[in-house]
Every structure is written in C-alpha cells, then in structure tokens.
C-alpha cells in the first residue's frame, strides 16, 4: 500500500474504537459506528495493524476477568507524549506507553501485552518499545516506553493482547541538532574537522555522531611542572559542535575543583587568575570564561602554582531547550619542575674522581667521565626541554645527547686535558717561577727542581696553577629558603646571597676580613648586619655564568666568559634563569721521587708520635696547615729529605725489635693529589748483607689515620690501608683537610725481633733466658707508585733509614758464651780439649 494511503487509514483509525459486535463503544474519547464498513476502512490492506475481534459485550460488571487462551479483549493504548525528538545518536527522547485491557467489562489481569513500533514513513531506524512485553496489573494496565530512533518521521505503537490490538495516536519524531561538548586532545584532529572529512567521504555522518566522546577518565594526565613565581603554563582545549559543525562565539565558564593547589591560576603566565567562593561550602575555586573560536574550540590557559597537586577542569553547556551537556578534562598533574640550584650536582668517574690524568707534551688518552644530576624543588620529573652545557678553562668537553636530561634527570659528559705544552690553565699565582719557563725548551710543565734555588715554594700553592675549572649550567630556578611561619616566600623581604663556595647555604665566616659568601640584596628597612640566616628568608642570587679561573669567587677581566658579557647578580629571586656551578679539576702530571719525599713541612713533622686518639692527629694536621706554607719545595742541596736524620737502627741492648713511623705524600710533582685508585706498595730491599745468621724481618705497614675514620668513606686519604704493605689512594681526596700538608700518608716500618737462639757452651747466667744472636745488614724501603697504563709512568723511591747511606740493621749479640768460649754465628764453643763447667761457667780442661 502506498505511504499516503497507509497514513490515511492510520489517521482514520486514530479516531476509531475497537468494535465488538454491532454496538457502539468509546475509544480514545470518540464515538464511532462499528461493522464491516469500519473494518474495510481501517483494518485491511496490509497495514500491519490487527482488526479487532468480534465479541458480544454484556453489561458492565465488577470484578476481574481471568485470561483465557485466544481470548478477545478490549484494548486501548496511549502515549504520554506524541512529540519526540531524535538527536541522531543512540540516546534520544522517550515517552511512556500505557495499555488498558478489559474483558466482559472487567479489567483483564495478568495478560501479556506486546508493544511494537510501526513506522508510517518507512524509517529504517524507527526506535523501539522497551520493554517489548509486559503483563497487566490488577487494574488491567500494562506499561512500557517508546524511544525514538535516529531518523525523524511518524510512528505509531501497536499494543497486542491475544487476538486483539490497538494503536497509539501518531507520534511525531522530529530531528533536533546533535550537540557534542568534550575535552579535545590537542594532538588529535578536531571533531569538526573529522566531520567535514566524513561528509566528503562514503562514511556515514550518523555513525560519527553516534560515536562516544573521548574517554577523559582513561586519558593520560596532563603534566605541569613547578617553576615557582614564573609558573609553567599550558592550554587545555575543549570543543563544541552541532551536527558535526563547529559552534563558534559561545562563551562558557570553566572551573577547577574547590581547594585547588596554592598558586594555580587559569590565566596566561603574565595574567592574573580569577576565583569565586562557593556560597554553600565557603570554599573557593578558580575559573576562566572562554569563547569558542571558528573551529568551535575553547582554549583555557592553566598555570602551575608553587606546590604539587592535581586539578581537573569542568564545564557545562546549556542548550536553548534546557538540555545540559557536561564535560571535564583529564587530571592536570603538577609536580617536578625545572632544575633547581640547590639540587644541581656532579658525580665523578668511580675511579678517578676530579683528578685528571694528564701528560705534558702529548694529548692525554685519559678521559674523565661525569654525570650531572638535576633535581627539582618538589618531587617529580625534571623538565627535559632545557639542555645542560659545560665549559672548561682548558681542554675539551663533550656533552652527550646534546645536553638534554634523561628521565632520571641526568646528563653525561666527558673531559680530557689535551696537550699541556700549548694549552695551560690560567695562572692563579702568575709570579711563580715556573711561569717563566721557555715553552721551546721543553719545560712548559711543572718542574719544581728547575727553580728550587729561588727559595721554598709551597706545593699547595704550586698545585693551584695546575688545575682546570669546569662550569656546568642549565636554565632553571635559583634556590630559596623560607623561614617565616607563614610558609610563603616573600622575595621583597628576603636577603639575596651569592653562594661563592657553592654549598647551597649561607656561610658568613670571614677570611681575611671578607665573607666567604656575599650578600647581594638587603630588604628595605633592614641592614646587612641584621641578617640572620636561620630566621630570615633568603635566596641564592646568581651572577651570569663565568669560568672563575683564578678561583677567587669573583669575575676578573680576562677570565673566560660564558655569553657576550658578564652580568652581576640581579638582586631578584629568579625561577627562570641560568643556574650554574663549577668544579676544579687537578691535572695530575705524574709522581716523582722528590714529590713523595719532601716532607720537611714543619719542625713537628718528625716529632709526631701516632696515637689512637684522632684528636691528636687532627691537631697535627692543623699545626701543619697553620705553618703558613704546607709542603715546601726545598733547594736541591737540602739534606732534609724524607727520612734523613731519622734513625731506625736497633742497639745491642734491644733485641726485641724497633718501629718507626715515616711519612710520604700522595701527590704528583706539582702538588696535585694522585688519581684515585693508584696503588702504592712498599718493599724492603737488602743492599749490604753480612752473614745471614738469624735474619730479622723488616716490614712496612700502611694504616688509616684515626681522623679519617670519621669521614665519609670516599673522602678519606686511602681507600685501602689495612696494615698490609699496599695502600690504595681514594678516589675523591681533593678536599681532604690534609691537602695543605700535601696529603701525608703514614707508613710504619718495623725491624722484627731477633728469632735465632744461641746454642752450645752458654754461660749459666743466661741458661734460663735463651739469648739470641742476629747478624747486621744495610737495606732500604722502596716505595712504588703504580703506573698508569695510558702514560706508562712508574715511580720507584729508595727510602733511606739513616744518614742517607741506607738503614743499618745492627747485629745482636746476646749469646752469653761461657768464659773462654768463642762464638761462631749463634753457637758458643769452648776451646778444643776443654768443656763447660756448669759450676763456674768456664771452659776447663778435663780433670
């Protein structure tokens, strides 16, 4: 049947009742005649509607009718609303359906009613009734709902019970705009753009419109880092479309949750954020009113605060008909931040620390590895958008990965000294004689014996001319200390400090009437003298990075600059500036005999008696440091070399052995410490040997000084000194308190007791106290500093015991021979033909 004819019949049926016999009944509030003519008008022609059953209607009675199979009922069905909308999605408007059944004038109870939607306009997606089946209650009514489909048109819902049925009035389904309001991933295409592409392709727009919005709950959090006052900012985008087309010019307010983290604002970096108070809770939230652009996109600026935390943006869009669309962003997580000066540090090569193995006349093959470790003021990952750079006073620096930190906030780089003949560090002490050497003569490197005739020169002073300063820097935040009870940093009331010694705290100690750290900014109504670092707020106020070649804590003209010009501390707390630190790298040019032997530091050095009391050792080191010049380089004819003038021989009256504490220095020929991991071994060598009767062992033992036992393990002088004849130089001894004493290491040399007992014709006076006899010898203790395989450098130092002629291990004669007996080695013998008289202790003839 054509649509027009079917629609006409349905419209006519809309006003008919269900006919029973030849009587009149009321259906839908109208009176109509029943009979064949009515049946021909409205219930034939394949309309899909079932004609009413033929039955006899009796008088109305009370009570209920029980259902019977195939029974005829009087059926009516109503829709609560006959005007519905479709939004082109799977979720549309619905209306309530109520079907009423009677049988013989009584409510038909517990009868199954089937509800079916019938399209009058041929819609494929016509919607449906849900539930499709329901049973009548004690009033004879059954309930369901009809929800529109995606297509517009006219619908009737048919209610069928047994052999009877009825239709609702026409339900008009009209299409309304499909709005879509959601968070937009900035990496993905906009919904409007995808909709335009769909329209130009074979894909159905309705399928796109029915797709669910982005799952914001499953979306990855949006990271923001904590920078401080300058903030880390981003834009969070939302999108509004209507039937797949962008809706522009709409203004919507976006808001955070209540009690958002301190300092968070919905504004650009330079702007001021707005907040409101919830009148019910009294708590505030931040908000921002955004207007959609031509693509229907709202851009909401978000800036982090000063404390870690999370926020989530939400908003609602109200259609003109009252329909509300809600959306929210993923979590915006604020943690970590840019590198902070207080957490900027280096770790060194596990073997060599800061000491660079270098060679004077060739490019070194030894490369020193570093790891710069970057930390943030708050917990979280470091921002990886800024690279770290490194510059050295001399030599070559190679930064890996273009300086960008890895996920752990680390940057690796390497340093090598290069050729020291043509490249030398800047002179911290330019008047030292070694600077007068002629490069062409081959003496451009440190060679103290070349100028020892000019007078004593401290090794510690000389060493400062032979080390390279390295600077590493990155964009980040200066460090600030908050001491006030409010817990909020106020830069206008904080003191600025140039942290000269780079330890991250204020050091007000004065050296030569100058403070170690410099105060750069004094708050209003305060004085520099009133500053109390434990009470007042303060911040590190950095100058522009530069290479402090002469290590005096200030920029001097001629020192290498980083950038176009030097900039003084700006007297402001900066959270987006270059933060930097430097490190001094000693250039180790190899050990020599005189660098290890020169020990005439002060008159106390040979008088020092070791003790288990670490305080005595500390006092000893202090006395060396206050001597004014540390280890001196003496003239070439000076006799005060290591050990000379120190007697370590035993006397005939002391058979039990003797010990002597000797010192040498873990330094190279320029006064710099030996590289970490260098092995130093001691070995006793006999030079002049007499009859080997009862030899006495000569041993050397290295030991850790008591004070070192209180230091962190990596910063002791030795990493191994357990009493054996070997010692290992520690990997990070540059800043050891004994550096001005040129890193003295203690070695105990022991001549063991005589172990050869005398035999033969002994005098009775020594019978109960076995005497000993040992021969004499002359020997030396030899020290060997392990060579570096890359520069093939071994140092062997013969150490003398007495007067520069070798140590004399005197003979021991405690044999106590009988009177008249002679000693042959350790054996006493009476003359031939005589024997020992026990009574007199004399060799006598036989009776």
PDB file of N, CA and C in Angstrom, residues 243-281:
ATOM      1  N   UNK A 243      25.705  19.058  15.087  1.00  0.00           N
ATOM      2  CA  UNK A 243      25.589  18.227  13.885  1.00  0.00           C
ATOM      3  C   UNK A 243      26.921  18.130  13.149  1.00  0.00           C
ATOM      4  N   UNK A 244      27.993  18.040  13.921  1.00  0.00           N
ATOM      5  CA  UNK A 244      29.300  17.871  13.332  1.00  0.00           C
ATOM      6  C   UNK A 244      29.963  19.142  12.878  1.00  0.00           C
ATOM      7  N   UNK A 245      29.290  20.280  13.060  1.00  0.00           N
ATOM      8  CA  UNK A 245      29.855  21.558  12.638  1.00  0.00           C
ATOM      9  C   UNK A 245      30.246  22.370  13.862  1.00  0.00           C
ATOM     10  N   UNK A 246      31.322  23.124  13.712  1.00  0.00           N
ATOM     11  CA  UNK A 246      31.821  23.912  14.832  1.00  0.00           C
ATOM     12  C   UNK A 246      30.809  24.964  15.244  1.00  0.00           C
ATOM     13  N   UNK A 247      30.694  25.134  16.559  1.00  0.00           N
ATOM     14  CA  UNK A 247      29.868  26.203  17.120  1.00  0.00           C
ATOM     15  C   UNK A 247      30.814  27.264  17.641  1.00  0.00           C
ATOM     16  N   UNK A 248      30.843  28.401  16.996  1.00  0.00           N
ATOM     17  CA  UNK A 248      31.767  29.457  17.393  1.00  0.00           C
ATOM     18  C   UNK A 248      31.022  30.574  18.111  1.00  0.00           C
ATOM     19  N   UNK A 249      31.786  31.353  18.856  1.00  0.00           N
ATOM     20  CA  UNK A 249      31.219  32.522  19.524  1.00  0.00           C
ATOM     21  C   UNK A 249      30.459  32.228  20.797  1.00  0.00           C
ATOM     22  N   UNK A 250      30.471  30.978  21.269  1.00  0.00           N
ATOM     23  CA  UNK A 250      29.800  30.651  22.532  1.00  0.00           C
ATOM     24  C   UNK A 250      30.751  30.926  23.693  1.00  0.00           C
ATOM     25  N   UNK A 251      30.249  31.511  24.770  1.00  0.00           N
ATOM     26  CA  UNK A 251      31.056  31.783  25.962  1.00  0.00           C
ATOM     27  C   UNK A 251      30.650  30.813  27.057  1.00  0.00           C
ATOM     28  N   UNK A 252      31.650  30.114  27.607  1.00  0.00           N
ATOM     29  CA  UNK A 252      31.411  29.113  28.651  1.00  0.00           C
ATOM     30  C   UNK A 252      32.436  29.320  29.756  1.00  0.00           C
ATOM     31  N   UNK A 253      32.029  29.148  30.972  1.00  0.00           N
ATOM     32  CA  UNK A 253      32.928  29.272  32.128  1.00  0.00           C
ATOM     33  C   UNK A 253      33.483  27.897  32.494  1.00  0.00           C
ATOM     34  N   UNK A 254      34.795  27.815  32.613  1.00  0.00           N
ATOM     35  CA  UNK A 254      35.484  26.591  33.014  1.00  0.00           C
ATOM     36  C   UNK A 254      36.048  26.797  34.419  1.00  0.00           C
ATOM     37  N   UNK A 255      35.972  25.768  35.249  1.00  0.00           N
ATOM     38  CA  UNK A 255      36.349  25.936  36.659  1.00  0.00           C
ATOM     39  C   UNK A 255      37.145  24.744  37.154  1.00  0.00           C
ATOM     40  N   UNK A 256      38.001  24.999  38.165  1.00  0.00           N
ATOM     41  CA  UNK A 256      38.700  23.927  38.865  1.00  0.00           C
ATOM     42  C   UNK A 256      37.813  23.402  39.978  1.00  0.00           C
ATOM     43  N   UNK A 257      38.288  22.371  40.642  1.00  0.00           N
ATOM     44  CA  UNK A 257      37.607  21.935  41.839  1.00  0.00           C
ATOM     45  C   UNK A 257      37.898  22.913  42.978  1.00  0.00           C
ATOM     46  N   UNK A 258      37.171  22.787  44.042  1.00  0.00           N
ATOM     47  CA  UNK A 258      37.418  23.637  45.200  1.00  0.00           C
ATOM     48  C   UNK A 258      38.724  23.226  45.883  1.00  0.00           C
ATOM     49  N   UNK A 259      39.310  24.180  46.602  1.00  0.00           N
ATOM     50  CA  UNK A 259      40.572  23.962  47.322  1.00  0.00           C
ATOM     51  C   UNK A 259      41.655  23.428  46.385  1.00  0.00           C
ATOM     52  N   UNK A 260      41.874  24.159  45.302  1.00  0.00           N
ATOM     53  CA  UNK A 260      42.899  23.786  44.336  1.00  0.00           C
ATOM     54  C   UNK A 260      44.283  24.127  44.906  1.00  0.00           C
ATOM     55  N   UNK A 261      45.366  23.540  44.363  1.00  0.00           N
ATOM     56  CA  UNK A 261      46.715  23.778  44.906  1.00  0.00           C
ATOM     57  C   UNK A 261      47.100  25.251  44.891  1.00  0.00           C
ATOM     58  N   UNK A 262      47.926  25.611  45.854  1.00  0.00           N
ATOM     59  CA  UNK A 262      48.340  27.000  46.021  1.00  0.00           C
ATOM     60  C   UNK A 262      49.038  27.519  44.769  1.00  0.00           C
ATOM     61  N   UNK A 263      48.590  28.694  44.316  1.00  0.00           N
ATOM     62  CA  UNK A 263      49.254  29.364  43.206  1.00  0.00           C
ATOM     63  C   UNK A 263      48.727  29.015  41.837  1.00  0.00           C
ATOM     64  N   UNK A 264      47.894  27.986  41.717  1.00  0.00           N
ATOM     65  CA  UNK A 264      47.345  27.622  40.408  1.00  0.00           C
ATOM     66  C   UNK A 264      46.430  28.747  39.928  1.00  0.00           C
ATOM     67  N   UNK A 265      46.510  29.042  38.643  1.00  0.00           N
ATOM     68  CA  UNK A 265      45.629  30.061  38.071  1.00  0.00           C
ATOM     69  C   UNK A 265      45.225  29.652  36.662  1.00  0.00           C
ATOM     70  N   UNK A 266      43.997  30.060  36.287  1.00  0.00           N
ATOM     71  CA  UNK A 266      43.530  29.866  34.919  1.00  0.00           C
ATOM     72  C   UNK A 266      43.733  31.189  34.202  1.00  0.00           C
ATOM     73  N   UNK A 267      44.943  31.401  33.776  1.00  0.00           N
ATOM     74  CA  UNK A 267      45.336  32.651  33.132  1.00  0.00           C
ATOM     75  C   UNK A 267      46.656  32.426  32.426  1.00  0.00           C
ATOM     76  N   UNK A 268      47.018  33.323  31.522  1.00  0.00           N
ATOM     77  CA  UNK A 268      48.318  33.246  30.880  1.00  0.00           C
ATOM     78  C   UNK A 268      49.394  33.568  31.905  1.00  0.00           C
ATOM     79  N   UNK A 269      50.663  33.298  31.556  1.00  0.00           N
ATOM     80  CA  UNK A 269      51.755  33.425  32.507  1.00  0.00           C
ATOM     81  C   UNK A 269      51.812  34.821  33.140  1.00  0.00           C
ATOM     82  N   UNK A 270      51.587  35.853  32.334  1.00  0.00           N
ATOM     83  CA  UNK A 270      51.672  37.213  32.852  1.00  0.00           C
ATOM     84  C   UNK A 270      50.349  37.696  33.438  1.00  0.00           C
ATOM     85  N   UNK A 271      49.288  36.913  33.297  1.00  0.00           N
ATOM     86  CA  UNK A 271      47.968  37.369  33.723  1.00  0.00           C
ATOM     87  C   UNK A 271      47.661  37.043  35.168  1.00  0.00           C
ATOM     88  N   UNK A 272      46.487  37.502  35.596  1.00  0.00           N
ATOM     89  CA  UNK A 272      46.004  37.263  36.953  1.00  0.00           C
ATOM     90  C   UNK A 272      44.781  36.364  36.889  1.00  0.00           C
ATOM     91  N   UNK A 273      44.778  35.308  37.636  1.00  0.00           N
ATOM     92  CA  UNK A 273      43.659  34.385  37.639  1.00  0.00           C
ATOM     93  C   UNK A 273      42.493  34.882  38.471  1.00  0.00           C
ATOM     94  N   UNK A 274      41.296  34.379  38.145  1.00  0.00           N
ATOM     95  CA  UNK A 274      40.078  34.763  38.857  1.00  0.00           C
ATOM     96  C   UNK A 274      39.599  33.601  39.714  1.00  0.00           C
ATOM     97  N   UNK A 275      39.021  33.903  40.851  1.00  0.00           N
ATOM     98  CA  UNK A 275      38.468  32.889  41.749  1.00  0.00           C
ATOM     99  C   UNK A 275      37.090  33.321  42.218  1.00  0.00           C
ATOM    100  N   UNK A 276      36.306  32.354  42.656  1.00  0.00           N
ATOM    101  CA  UNK A 276      34.997  32.592  43.256  1.00  0.00           C
ATOM    102  C   UNK A 276      34.845  31.705  44.475  1.00  0.00           C
ATOM    103  N   UNK A 277      33.955  32.116  45.351  1.00  0.00           N
ATOM    104  CA  UNK A 277      33.644  31.318  46.529  1.00  0.00           C
ATOM    105  C   UNK A 277      32.312  30.617  46.335  1.00  0.00           C
ATOM    106  N   UNK A 278      32.270  29.353  46.710  1.00  0.00           N
ATOM    107  CA  UNK A 278      31.015  28.614  46.722  1.00  0.00           C
ATOM    108  C   UNK A 278      30.226  29.070  47.942  1.00  0.00           C
ATOM    109  N   UNK A 279      29.046  29.686  47.755  1.00  0.00           N
ATOM    110  CA  UNK A 279      28.300  30.208  48.910  1.00  0.00           C
ATOM    111  C   UNK A 279      27.847  29.133  49.886  1.00  0.00           C
ATOM    112  N   UNK A 280      27.770  27.890  49.398  1.00  0.00           N
ATOM    113  CA  UNK A 280      27.327  26.807  50.287  1.00  0.00           C
ATOM    114  C   UNK A 280      28.482  26.311  51.141  1.00  0.00           C
ATOM    115  N   UNK A 281      29.617  25.970  50.489  1.00  0.00           N
ATOM    116  CA  UNK A 281      30.759  25.418  51.221  1.00  0.00           C
ATOM    117  C   UNK A 281      31.688  26.495  51.757  1.00  0.00           C
TER     118      UNK A 281
END
